[in-house]
Coordinates of C-alpha atoms in Angstrom, one line a residue:
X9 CA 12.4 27.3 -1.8
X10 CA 9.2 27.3 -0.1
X11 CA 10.7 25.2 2.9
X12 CA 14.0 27.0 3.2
X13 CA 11.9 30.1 4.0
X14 CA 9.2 29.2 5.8
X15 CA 8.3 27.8 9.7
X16 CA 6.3 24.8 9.5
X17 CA 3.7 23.2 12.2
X18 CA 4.9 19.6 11.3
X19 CA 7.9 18.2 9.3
X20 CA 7.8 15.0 8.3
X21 CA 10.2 12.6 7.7
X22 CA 9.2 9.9 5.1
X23 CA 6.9 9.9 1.9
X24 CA 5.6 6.6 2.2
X25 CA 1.7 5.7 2.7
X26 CA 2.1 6.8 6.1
X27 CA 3.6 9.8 5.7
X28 CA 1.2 11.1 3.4
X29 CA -1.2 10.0 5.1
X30 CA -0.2 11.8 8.0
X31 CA 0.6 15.0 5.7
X32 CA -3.0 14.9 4.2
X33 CA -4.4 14.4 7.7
X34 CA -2.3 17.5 9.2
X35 CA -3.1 19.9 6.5
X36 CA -6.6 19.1 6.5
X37 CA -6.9 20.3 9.8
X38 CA -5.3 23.6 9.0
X39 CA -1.4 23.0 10.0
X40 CA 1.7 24.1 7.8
X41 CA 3.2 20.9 6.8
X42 CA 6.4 19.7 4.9
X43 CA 7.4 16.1 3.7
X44 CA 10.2 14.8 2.3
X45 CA 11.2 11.7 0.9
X46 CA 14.9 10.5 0.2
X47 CA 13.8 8.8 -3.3
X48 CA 10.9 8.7 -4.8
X49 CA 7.3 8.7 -3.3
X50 CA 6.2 5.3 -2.2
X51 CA 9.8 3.6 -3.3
X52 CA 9.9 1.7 -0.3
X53 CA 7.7 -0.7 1.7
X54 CA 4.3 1.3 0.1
X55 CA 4.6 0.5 -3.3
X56 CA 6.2 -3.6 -3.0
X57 CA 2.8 -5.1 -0.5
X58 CA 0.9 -7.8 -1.6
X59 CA -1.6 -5.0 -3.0
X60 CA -4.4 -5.8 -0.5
X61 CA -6.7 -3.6 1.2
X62 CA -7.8 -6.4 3.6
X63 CA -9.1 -6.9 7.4
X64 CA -6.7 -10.1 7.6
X65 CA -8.4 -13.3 8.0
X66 CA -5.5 -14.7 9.6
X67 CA -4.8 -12.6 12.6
X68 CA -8.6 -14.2 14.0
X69 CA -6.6 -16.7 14.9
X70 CA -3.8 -14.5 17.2
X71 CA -7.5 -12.9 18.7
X72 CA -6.5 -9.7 16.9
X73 CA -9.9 -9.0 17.1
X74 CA -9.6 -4.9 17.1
X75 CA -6.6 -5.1 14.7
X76 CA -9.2 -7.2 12.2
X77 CA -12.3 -4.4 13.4
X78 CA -10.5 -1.3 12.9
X79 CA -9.0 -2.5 9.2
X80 CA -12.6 -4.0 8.1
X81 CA -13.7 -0.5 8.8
X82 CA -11.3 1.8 7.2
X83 CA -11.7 -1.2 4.0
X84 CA -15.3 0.2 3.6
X85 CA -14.2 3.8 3.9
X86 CA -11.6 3.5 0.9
X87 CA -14.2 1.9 -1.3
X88 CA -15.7 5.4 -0.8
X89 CA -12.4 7.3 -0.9
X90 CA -10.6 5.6 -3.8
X91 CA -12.9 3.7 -5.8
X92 CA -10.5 4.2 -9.2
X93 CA -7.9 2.3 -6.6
X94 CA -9.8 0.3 -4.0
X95 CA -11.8 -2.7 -6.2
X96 CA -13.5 -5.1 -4.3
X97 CA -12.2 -9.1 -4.6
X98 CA -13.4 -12.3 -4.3
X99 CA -10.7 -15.1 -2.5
X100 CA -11.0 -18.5 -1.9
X101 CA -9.7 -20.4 0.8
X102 CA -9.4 -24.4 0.4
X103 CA -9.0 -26.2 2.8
X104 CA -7.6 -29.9 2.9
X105 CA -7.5 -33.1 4.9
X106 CA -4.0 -32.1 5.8
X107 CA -4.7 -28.4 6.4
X108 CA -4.0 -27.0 10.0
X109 CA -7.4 -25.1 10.1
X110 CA -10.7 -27.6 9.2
X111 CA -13.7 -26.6 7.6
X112 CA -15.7 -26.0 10.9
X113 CA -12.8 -23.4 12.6
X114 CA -12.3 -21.6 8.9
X115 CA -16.1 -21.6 8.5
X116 CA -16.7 -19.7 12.4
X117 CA -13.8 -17.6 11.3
X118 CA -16.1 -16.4 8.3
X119 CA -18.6 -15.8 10.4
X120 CA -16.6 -13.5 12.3
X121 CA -15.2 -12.1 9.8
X122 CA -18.6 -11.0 8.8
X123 CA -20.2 -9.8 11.7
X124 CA -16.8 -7.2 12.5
X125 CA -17.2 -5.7 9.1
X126 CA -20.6 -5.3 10.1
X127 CA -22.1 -6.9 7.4
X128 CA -20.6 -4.0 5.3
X129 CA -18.8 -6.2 3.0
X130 CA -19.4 -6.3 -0.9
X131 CA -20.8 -9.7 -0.3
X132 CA -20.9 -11.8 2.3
X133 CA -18.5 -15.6 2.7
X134 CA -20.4 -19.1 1.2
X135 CA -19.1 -22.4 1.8
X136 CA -18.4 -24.6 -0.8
X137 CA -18.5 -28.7 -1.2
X138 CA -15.3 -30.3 -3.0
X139 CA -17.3 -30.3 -6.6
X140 CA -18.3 -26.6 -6.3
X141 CA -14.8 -25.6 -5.4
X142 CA -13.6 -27.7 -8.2
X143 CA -15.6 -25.7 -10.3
X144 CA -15.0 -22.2 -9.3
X145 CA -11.7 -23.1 -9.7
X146 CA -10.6 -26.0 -12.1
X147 CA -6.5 -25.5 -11.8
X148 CA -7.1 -26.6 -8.3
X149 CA -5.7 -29.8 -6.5
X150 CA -9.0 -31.8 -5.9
X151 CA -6.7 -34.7 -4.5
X152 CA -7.7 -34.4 -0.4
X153 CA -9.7 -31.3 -1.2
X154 CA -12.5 -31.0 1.2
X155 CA -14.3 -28.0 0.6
X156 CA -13.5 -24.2 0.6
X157 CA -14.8 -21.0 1.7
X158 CA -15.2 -17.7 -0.5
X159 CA -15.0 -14.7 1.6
X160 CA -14.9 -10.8 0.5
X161 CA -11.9 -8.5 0.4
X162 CA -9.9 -5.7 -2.1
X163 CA -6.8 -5.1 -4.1
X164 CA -5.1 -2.1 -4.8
X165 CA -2.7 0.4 -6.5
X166 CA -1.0 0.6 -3.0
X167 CA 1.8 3.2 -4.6
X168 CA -0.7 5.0 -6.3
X169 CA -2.6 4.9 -3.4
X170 CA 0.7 7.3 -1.8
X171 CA 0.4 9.4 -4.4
X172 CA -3.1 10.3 -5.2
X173 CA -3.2 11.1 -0.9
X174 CA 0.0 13.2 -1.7
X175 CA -1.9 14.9 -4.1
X176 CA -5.0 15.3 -1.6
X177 CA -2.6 16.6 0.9
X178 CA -0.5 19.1 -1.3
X179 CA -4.5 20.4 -2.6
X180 CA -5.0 21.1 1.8
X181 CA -1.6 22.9 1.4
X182 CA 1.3 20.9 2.1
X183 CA 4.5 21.4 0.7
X184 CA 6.1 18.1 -0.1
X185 CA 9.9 16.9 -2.3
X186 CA 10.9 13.8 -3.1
X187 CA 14.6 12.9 -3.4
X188 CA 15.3 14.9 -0.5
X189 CA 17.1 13.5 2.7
X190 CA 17.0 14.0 6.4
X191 CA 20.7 14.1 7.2
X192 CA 21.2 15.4 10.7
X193 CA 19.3 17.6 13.8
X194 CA 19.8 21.0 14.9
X195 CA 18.9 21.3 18.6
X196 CA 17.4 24.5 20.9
X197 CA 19.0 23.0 24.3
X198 CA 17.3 19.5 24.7
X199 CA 14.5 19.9 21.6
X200 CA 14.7 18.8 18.1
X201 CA 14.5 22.3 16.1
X202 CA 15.2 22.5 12.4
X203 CA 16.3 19.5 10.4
X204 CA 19.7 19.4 8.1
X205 CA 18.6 18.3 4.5
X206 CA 20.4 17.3 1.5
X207 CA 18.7 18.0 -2.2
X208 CA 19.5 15.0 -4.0
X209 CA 19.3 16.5 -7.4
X210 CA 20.4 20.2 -6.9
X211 CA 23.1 18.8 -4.3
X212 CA 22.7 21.5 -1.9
X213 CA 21.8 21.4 2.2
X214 CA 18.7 23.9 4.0
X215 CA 17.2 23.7 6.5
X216 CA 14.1 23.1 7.6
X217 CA 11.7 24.6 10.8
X218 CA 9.0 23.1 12.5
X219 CA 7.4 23.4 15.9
X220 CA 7.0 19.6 15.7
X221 CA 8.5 16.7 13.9
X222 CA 7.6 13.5 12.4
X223 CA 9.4 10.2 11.5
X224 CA 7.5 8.2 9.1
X225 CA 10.2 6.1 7.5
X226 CA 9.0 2.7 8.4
X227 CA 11.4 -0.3 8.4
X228 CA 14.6 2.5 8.5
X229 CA 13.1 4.1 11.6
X230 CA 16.1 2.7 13.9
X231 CA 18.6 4.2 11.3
X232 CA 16.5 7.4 11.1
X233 CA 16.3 7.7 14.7
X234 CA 20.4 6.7 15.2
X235 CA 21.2 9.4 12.8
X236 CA 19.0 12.3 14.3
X237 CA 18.5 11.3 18.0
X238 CA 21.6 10.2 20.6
X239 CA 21.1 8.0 22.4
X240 CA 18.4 5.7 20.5
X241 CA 17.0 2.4 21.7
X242 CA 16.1 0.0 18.7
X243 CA 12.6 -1.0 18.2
X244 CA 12.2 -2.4 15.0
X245 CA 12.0 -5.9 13.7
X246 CA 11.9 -5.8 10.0
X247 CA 10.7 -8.7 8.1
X248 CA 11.6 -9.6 4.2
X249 CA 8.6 -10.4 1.6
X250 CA 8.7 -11.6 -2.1
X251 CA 5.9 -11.5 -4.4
X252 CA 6.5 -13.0 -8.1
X253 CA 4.3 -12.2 -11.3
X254 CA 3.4 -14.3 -13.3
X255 CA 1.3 -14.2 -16.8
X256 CA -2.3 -15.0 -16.1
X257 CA -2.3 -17.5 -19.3
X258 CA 0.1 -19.7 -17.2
X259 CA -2.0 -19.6 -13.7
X260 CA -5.8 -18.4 -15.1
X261 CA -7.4 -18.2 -11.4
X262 CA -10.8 -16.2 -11.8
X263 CA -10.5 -15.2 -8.0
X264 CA -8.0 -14.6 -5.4
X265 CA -6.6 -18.3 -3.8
X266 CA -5.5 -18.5 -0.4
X267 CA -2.7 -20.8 0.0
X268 CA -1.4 -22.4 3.6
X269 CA 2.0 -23.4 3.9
X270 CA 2.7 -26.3 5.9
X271 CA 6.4 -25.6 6.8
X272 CA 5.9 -22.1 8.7
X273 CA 1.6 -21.7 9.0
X274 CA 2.2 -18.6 6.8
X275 CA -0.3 -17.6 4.5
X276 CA 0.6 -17.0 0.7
X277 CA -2.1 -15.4 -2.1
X278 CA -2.3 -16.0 -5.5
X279 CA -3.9 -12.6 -6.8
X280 CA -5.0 -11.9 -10.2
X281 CA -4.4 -8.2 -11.6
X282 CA -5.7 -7.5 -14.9
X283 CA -3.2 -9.8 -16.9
X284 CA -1.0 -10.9 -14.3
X285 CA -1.5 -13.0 -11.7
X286 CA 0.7 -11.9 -8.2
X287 CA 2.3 -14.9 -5.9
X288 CA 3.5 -13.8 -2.3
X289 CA 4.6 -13.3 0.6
X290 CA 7.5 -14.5 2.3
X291 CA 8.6 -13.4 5.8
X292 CA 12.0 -14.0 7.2
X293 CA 13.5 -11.5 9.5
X294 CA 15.9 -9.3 7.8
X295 CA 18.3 -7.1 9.9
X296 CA 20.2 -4.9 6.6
X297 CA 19.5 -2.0 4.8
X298 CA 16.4 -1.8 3.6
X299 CA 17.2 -0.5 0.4
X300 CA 19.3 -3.7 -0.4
X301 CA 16.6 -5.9 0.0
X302 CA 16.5 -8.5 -3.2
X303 CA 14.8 -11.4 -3.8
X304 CA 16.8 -14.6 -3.7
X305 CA 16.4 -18.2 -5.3
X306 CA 15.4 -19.7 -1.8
X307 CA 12.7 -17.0 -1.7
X308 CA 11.3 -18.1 -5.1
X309 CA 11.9 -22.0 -4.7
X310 CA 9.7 -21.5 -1.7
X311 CA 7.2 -20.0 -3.1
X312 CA 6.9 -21.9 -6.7
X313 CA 6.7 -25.2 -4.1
X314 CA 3.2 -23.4 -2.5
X315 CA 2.3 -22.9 -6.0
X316 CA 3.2 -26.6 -7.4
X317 CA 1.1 -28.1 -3.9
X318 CA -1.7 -26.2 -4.7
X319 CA -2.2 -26.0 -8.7
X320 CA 0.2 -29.0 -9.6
X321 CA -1.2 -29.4 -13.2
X322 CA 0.4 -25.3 -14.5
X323 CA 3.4 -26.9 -13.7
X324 CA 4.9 -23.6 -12.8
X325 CA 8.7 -23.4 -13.6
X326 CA 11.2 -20.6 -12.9
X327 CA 11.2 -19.1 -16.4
X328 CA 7.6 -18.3 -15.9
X329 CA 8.4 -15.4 -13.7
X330 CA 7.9 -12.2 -15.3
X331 CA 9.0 -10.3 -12.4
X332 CA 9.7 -10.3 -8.6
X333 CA 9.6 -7.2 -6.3
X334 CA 11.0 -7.4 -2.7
X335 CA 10.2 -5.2 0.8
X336 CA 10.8 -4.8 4.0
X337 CA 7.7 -4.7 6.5
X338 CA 8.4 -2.2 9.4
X339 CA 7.1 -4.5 12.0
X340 CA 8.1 -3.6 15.9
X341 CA 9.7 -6.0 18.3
X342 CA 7.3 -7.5 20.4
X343 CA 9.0 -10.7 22.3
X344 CA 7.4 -12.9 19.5
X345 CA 9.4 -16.0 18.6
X346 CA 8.7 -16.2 14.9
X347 CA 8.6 -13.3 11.7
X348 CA 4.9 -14.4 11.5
X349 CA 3.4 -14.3 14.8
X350 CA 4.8 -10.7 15.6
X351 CA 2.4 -8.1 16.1
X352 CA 0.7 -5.7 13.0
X353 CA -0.2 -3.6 15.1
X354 CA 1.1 -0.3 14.8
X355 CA 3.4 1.6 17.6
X356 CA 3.3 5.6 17.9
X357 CA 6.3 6.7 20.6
X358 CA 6.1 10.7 21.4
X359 CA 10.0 11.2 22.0
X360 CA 10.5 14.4 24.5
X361 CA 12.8 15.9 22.3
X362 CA 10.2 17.0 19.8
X363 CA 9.5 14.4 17.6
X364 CA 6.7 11.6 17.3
X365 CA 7.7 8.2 15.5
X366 CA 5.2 5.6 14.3
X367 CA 6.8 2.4 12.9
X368 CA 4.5 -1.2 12.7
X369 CA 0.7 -0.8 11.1
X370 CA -1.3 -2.0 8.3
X371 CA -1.4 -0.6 4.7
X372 CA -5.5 -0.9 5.0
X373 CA -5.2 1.3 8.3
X374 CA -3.0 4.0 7.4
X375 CA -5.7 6.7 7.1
X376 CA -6.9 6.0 11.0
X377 CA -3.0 5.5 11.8
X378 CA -2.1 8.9 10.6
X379 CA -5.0 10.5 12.6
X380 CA -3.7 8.9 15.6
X381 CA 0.0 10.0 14.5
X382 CA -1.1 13.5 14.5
X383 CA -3.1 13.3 17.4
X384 CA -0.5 12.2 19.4
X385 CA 1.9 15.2 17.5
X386 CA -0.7 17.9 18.9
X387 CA -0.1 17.1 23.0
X388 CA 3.2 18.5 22.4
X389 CA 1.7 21.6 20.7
X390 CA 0.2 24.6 22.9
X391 CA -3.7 24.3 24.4
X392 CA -4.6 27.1 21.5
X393 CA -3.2 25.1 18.4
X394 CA -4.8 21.8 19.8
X395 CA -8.3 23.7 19.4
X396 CA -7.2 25.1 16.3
X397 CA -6.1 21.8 14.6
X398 CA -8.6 19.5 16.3
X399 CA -10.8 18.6 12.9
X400 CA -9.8 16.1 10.5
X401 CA -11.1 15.6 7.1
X402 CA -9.5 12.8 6.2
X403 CA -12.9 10.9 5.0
X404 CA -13.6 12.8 2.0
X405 CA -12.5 11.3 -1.3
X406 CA -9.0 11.7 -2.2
X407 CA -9.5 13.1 -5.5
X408 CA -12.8 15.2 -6.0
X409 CA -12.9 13.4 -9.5
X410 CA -13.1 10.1 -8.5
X411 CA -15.8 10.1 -5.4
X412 CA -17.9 6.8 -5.7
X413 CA -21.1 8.5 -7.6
X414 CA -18.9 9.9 -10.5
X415 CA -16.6 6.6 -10.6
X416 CA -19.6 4.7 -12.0
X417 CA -20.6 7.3 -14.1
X418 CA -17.3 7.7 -15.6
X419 CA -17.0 4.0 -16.3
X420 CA -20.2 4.3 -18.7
X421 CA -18.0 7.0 -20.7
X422 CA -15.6 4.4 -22.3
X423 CA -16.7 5.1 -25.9
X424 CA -16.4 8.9 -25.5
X425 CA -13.2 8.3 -23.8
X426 CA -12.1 6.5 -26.0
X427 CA -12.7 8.4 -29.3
X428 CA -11.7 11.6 -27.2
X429 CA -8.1 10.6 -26.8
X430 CA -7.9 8.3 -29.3
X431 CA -6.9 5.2 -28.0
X432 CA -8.4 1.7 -28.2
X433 CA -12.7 0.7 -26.2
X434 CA -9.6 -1.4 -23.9
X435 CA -7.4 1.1 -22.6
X436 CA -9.5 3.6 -22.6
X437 CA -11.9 1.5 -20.0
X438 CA -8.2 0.7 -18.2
X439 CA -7.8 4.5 -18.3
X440 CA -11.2 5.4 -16.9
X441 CA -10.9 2.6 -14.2
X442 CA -7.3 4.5 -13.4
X443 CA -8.2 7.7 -13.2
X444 CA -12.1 7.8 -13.7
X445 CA -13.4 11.5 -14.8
X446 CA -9.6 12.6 -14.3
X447 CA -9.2 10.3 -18.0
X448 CA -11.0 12.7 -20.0
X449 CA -8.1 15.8 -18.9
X450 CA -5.7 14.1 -20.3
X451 CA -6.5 15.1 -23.7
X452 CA -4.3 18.1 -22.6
X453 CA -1.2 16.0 -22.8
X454 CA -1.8 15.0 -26.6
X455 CA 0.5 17.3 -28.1
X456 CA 3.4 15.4 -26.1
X457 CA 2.4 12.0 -28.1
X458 CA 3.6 11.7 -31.4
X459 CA 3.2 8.1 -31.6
X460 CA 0.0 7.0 -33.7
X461 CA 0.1 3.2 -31.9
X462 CA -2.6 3.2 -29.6
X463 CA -0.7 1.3 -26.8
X464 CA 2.5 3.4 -26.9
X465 CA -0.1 6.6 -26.7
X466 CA -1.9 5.4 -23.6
X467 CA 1.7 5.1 -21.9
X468 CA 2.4 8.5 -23.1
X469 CA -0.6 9.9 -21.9
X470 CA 0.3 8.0 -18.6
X471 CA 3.7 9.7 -18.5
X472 CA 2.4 13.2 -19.0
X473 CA 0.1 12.7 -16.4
X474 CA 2.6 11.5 -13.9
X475 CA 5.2 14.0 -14.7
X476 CA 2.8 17.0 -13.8
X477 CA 0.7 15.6 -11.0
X478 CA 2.8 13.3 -9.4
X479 CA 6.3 14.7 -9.0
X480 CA 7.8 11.8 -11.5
X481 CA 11.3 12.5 -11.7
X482 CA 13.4 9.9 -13.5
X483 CA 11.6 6.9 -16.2
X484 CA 12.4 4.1 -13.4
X485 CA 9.9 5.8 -11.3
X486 CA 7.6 5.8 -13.7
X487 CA 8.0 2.4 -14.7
X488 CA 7.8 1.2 -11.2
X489 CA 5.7 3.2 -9.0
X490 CA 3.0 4.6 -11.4
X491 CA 2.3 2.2 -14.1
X492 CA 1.8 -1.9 -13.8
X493 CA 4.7 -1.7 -16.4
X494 CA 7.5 -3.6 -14.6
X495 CA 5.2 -5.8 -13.2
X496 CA 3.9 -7.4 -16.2
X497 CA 5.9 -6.7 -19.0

């Protein structure tokens, strides 16, 4: 209702990461803002990433050296935004007689690595011999091992990472739907004026107004662009990834690995998550819907093989699996020959007919990419409304609740926590390491759990939470996008 009747300063197209980063970023500076989203919040590329908050060691290599800088950077300001979803990790990188990179290149690279964090890393690389590798990390292949390196970097909720900004940006005003599509333009002469939309679950059509617009829909920015825009020049170059679960009984590493593949030079983690352990990525270029992207047995024989190379002994078989979740990066065409060597970087392209799109960019960037996003948005707006939406606050914690000081203090609550709602000294630590302070509201959602069992409860509890803060619509989303559930289960 509210954006049927009302004129907004920005409408944006897209409920990914980006798009609410760009809608947290807009409102903070003052601006009436509206988002939509044609399915859930975070259902596409945002919630199926390797979960890695990360510089990317590999793009040294390419001499991506501000690509690596800016995403060090913005690392150390989410582990000061979103501490409950931002945890610092631990990877090692083996290297082998047969590896592409030697021990002297990786161990410069570490260097490097170092010095463009600034040294503000939670701890800083060491180099290990063939025994000390061996005993980090037993499972490993010691046959031609040569050493390893141990290097500093984070995982992540990534699609709770979409919604807890959501939530920021909805507390700076924004008025955001989910399940609500873009389906064609409305035009003042030659600029874009009101969008045509399409309520999924109340099947009816508004509009909506802005002075600007935004398209934030990552890999389906061509088809986006097609359907609103005429004519439209393609830019895109999506590329397909896979990442497998597996049970962490099956492959116990006590750290991330980082795993080279011979055939392609692409990188592949093994990243352990509470009980799981995560296997991925693939990259082949994939020119179809988006939404249809599956993974296929090629996908997962290709990377159970990286997985036999490197830990031969867990013999690793197909039934292992517990899941497999498959994306679509929204990379842009940039004359590269192969999937892997193209470009992370992130495009922003101000169209003259009243729209900005941004397509390409990192996860671990997103805040500093949706500052540039509206940036570029405001030098289509008058001189006044630049001065009056020049601030950002975009630094401050996402949730108030969960700033870094009473993160650690809610973490020494577990036993108080845990008697409070009733639920096992386990998940009520898993529950304070979710939500931190935030844990202790949901007490309010007891009278929705009639369950006694202790694990169904602290699902429950999750549920109630979801449903009211979180716009959680339908039990797949909830499953999916704000629980581990379907990962691991």
């Amino acid at each position: 209702e509210k954006m049927k009747k009302q004129k907004f300063d920005l409408a944006i197209i897209g409920g990914g990461i980006t798009g609410a980063g760009v809608a947290r970023d807009a409102a903070s500076r003052g601006m009436k803002v509206a988002l939509i989203e044609k399915n859930d919040f975070a259902s596409g590329t945002s919630s199926r990433s390797s979960k890695l908050i990360h510089g990317g060691i590999r793009y040294l290599e390419n001499l991506e050296f501000h690509l690596v800088y800016e995403a060090l950077s913005e690392r150390s300001l989410l582990f000061e935004m979103a501490p409950h979803l931002v945890h610092p990790l631990r990877f090692l990188f083996p290297v082998y007689k047969d590896s592409r990179v030697g021990m002297t290149k990786l161990g410069m690279g570490m260097w490097l690595y170092d010095i463009l964090s600034t040294f503000e890393t939670p701890e800083l690389h060491e180099r290990l011999t063939k025994s000390q590798s061996l005993h980090r990390m037993p499972i490993l292949k010691e046959e031609g091992l040569k050493g390893s390196f141990v290097y500093s970097d984070a995982y992540m909720d990534d699609d709770r990472l979409v919604h807890e900004t959501m939530r920021s940006a909805n507390e700076f005003g924004a008025c955001m739907a989910n399940y609500v599509e873009a389906i064609g333009a409305d035009f003042e002469g030659e600029k874009l004026s009101k969008i045509v939309c399409r309520d999924l679950e109340g099947d009816q059509e508004f509009y909506i107004e802005a002075k600007h617009f935004i398209s934030t829909v990552g890999p389906w920015t061509d088809r986006v662009a097609e359907r609103l825009l005429n004519p439209w020049t393609s830019i895109m170059r999506p590329s397909k990834g896979i990442h497998l679960t597996l049970h962490k009984s099956r492959l116990p590493l006590k750290s991330a690995v980082v795993m080279g593949s011979g055939k392609d030079n692409r990188i592949v983690f093994g990243i352990p998550r509470h009980e799981m352990v995560i296997v991925g990525t693939t990259d082949t270029d994939f020119d179809q819907d988006p939404g249809e992207v599956t993974t296929t047995p090629e996908d997962v024989r290709y990377l159970l093989s990286i997985v036999e190379e490197y830990f031969p002994g867990a013999k690793i078989k197909q039934e292992d699996i517990l899941a497999s979740y498959a994306g679509v990066r929204p990379l842009v065409h940039d004359g590269s020959s192969t999937e892997s060597s193209t470009s992370r970087e992130h495009i922003i392209l101000s169209d003259m007919r009243n729209i900005t799109l941004v397509a390409g960019g990192k996860y671990t960037t997103y805040r500093r990419m949706a500052e540039q996003t509206v940036e570029a948005a405001l030098t289509q707006f008058t001189i006044e409304d630049q001065a009056r939406f020049q601030n950002s606050e975009t630094k401050q914690a996402l949730n108030p609740k969960v700033n870094m000081n009473r993160y650690g203090l809610a973490l020494s609550r577990v036993e108080s926590c845990s008697k409070e709602l009733g639920v096992s000294m386990e998940d009520a630590l898993l529950l304070l390491q979710r939500h931190g302070e935030e844990a202790f509201e949901l007490c309010k959602y007891l009278d929705f759990n009639l369950s006694k069992d202790s694990n169904a409860k602290l699902w429950q509890l999750e549920a109630a939470h979801a449903i009211e803060t979180t716009m959680c619509s339908h039990l797949v989303d909830f499953f999916t996008r704000r629980t581990p559930l379907f990962l691991s289960r």
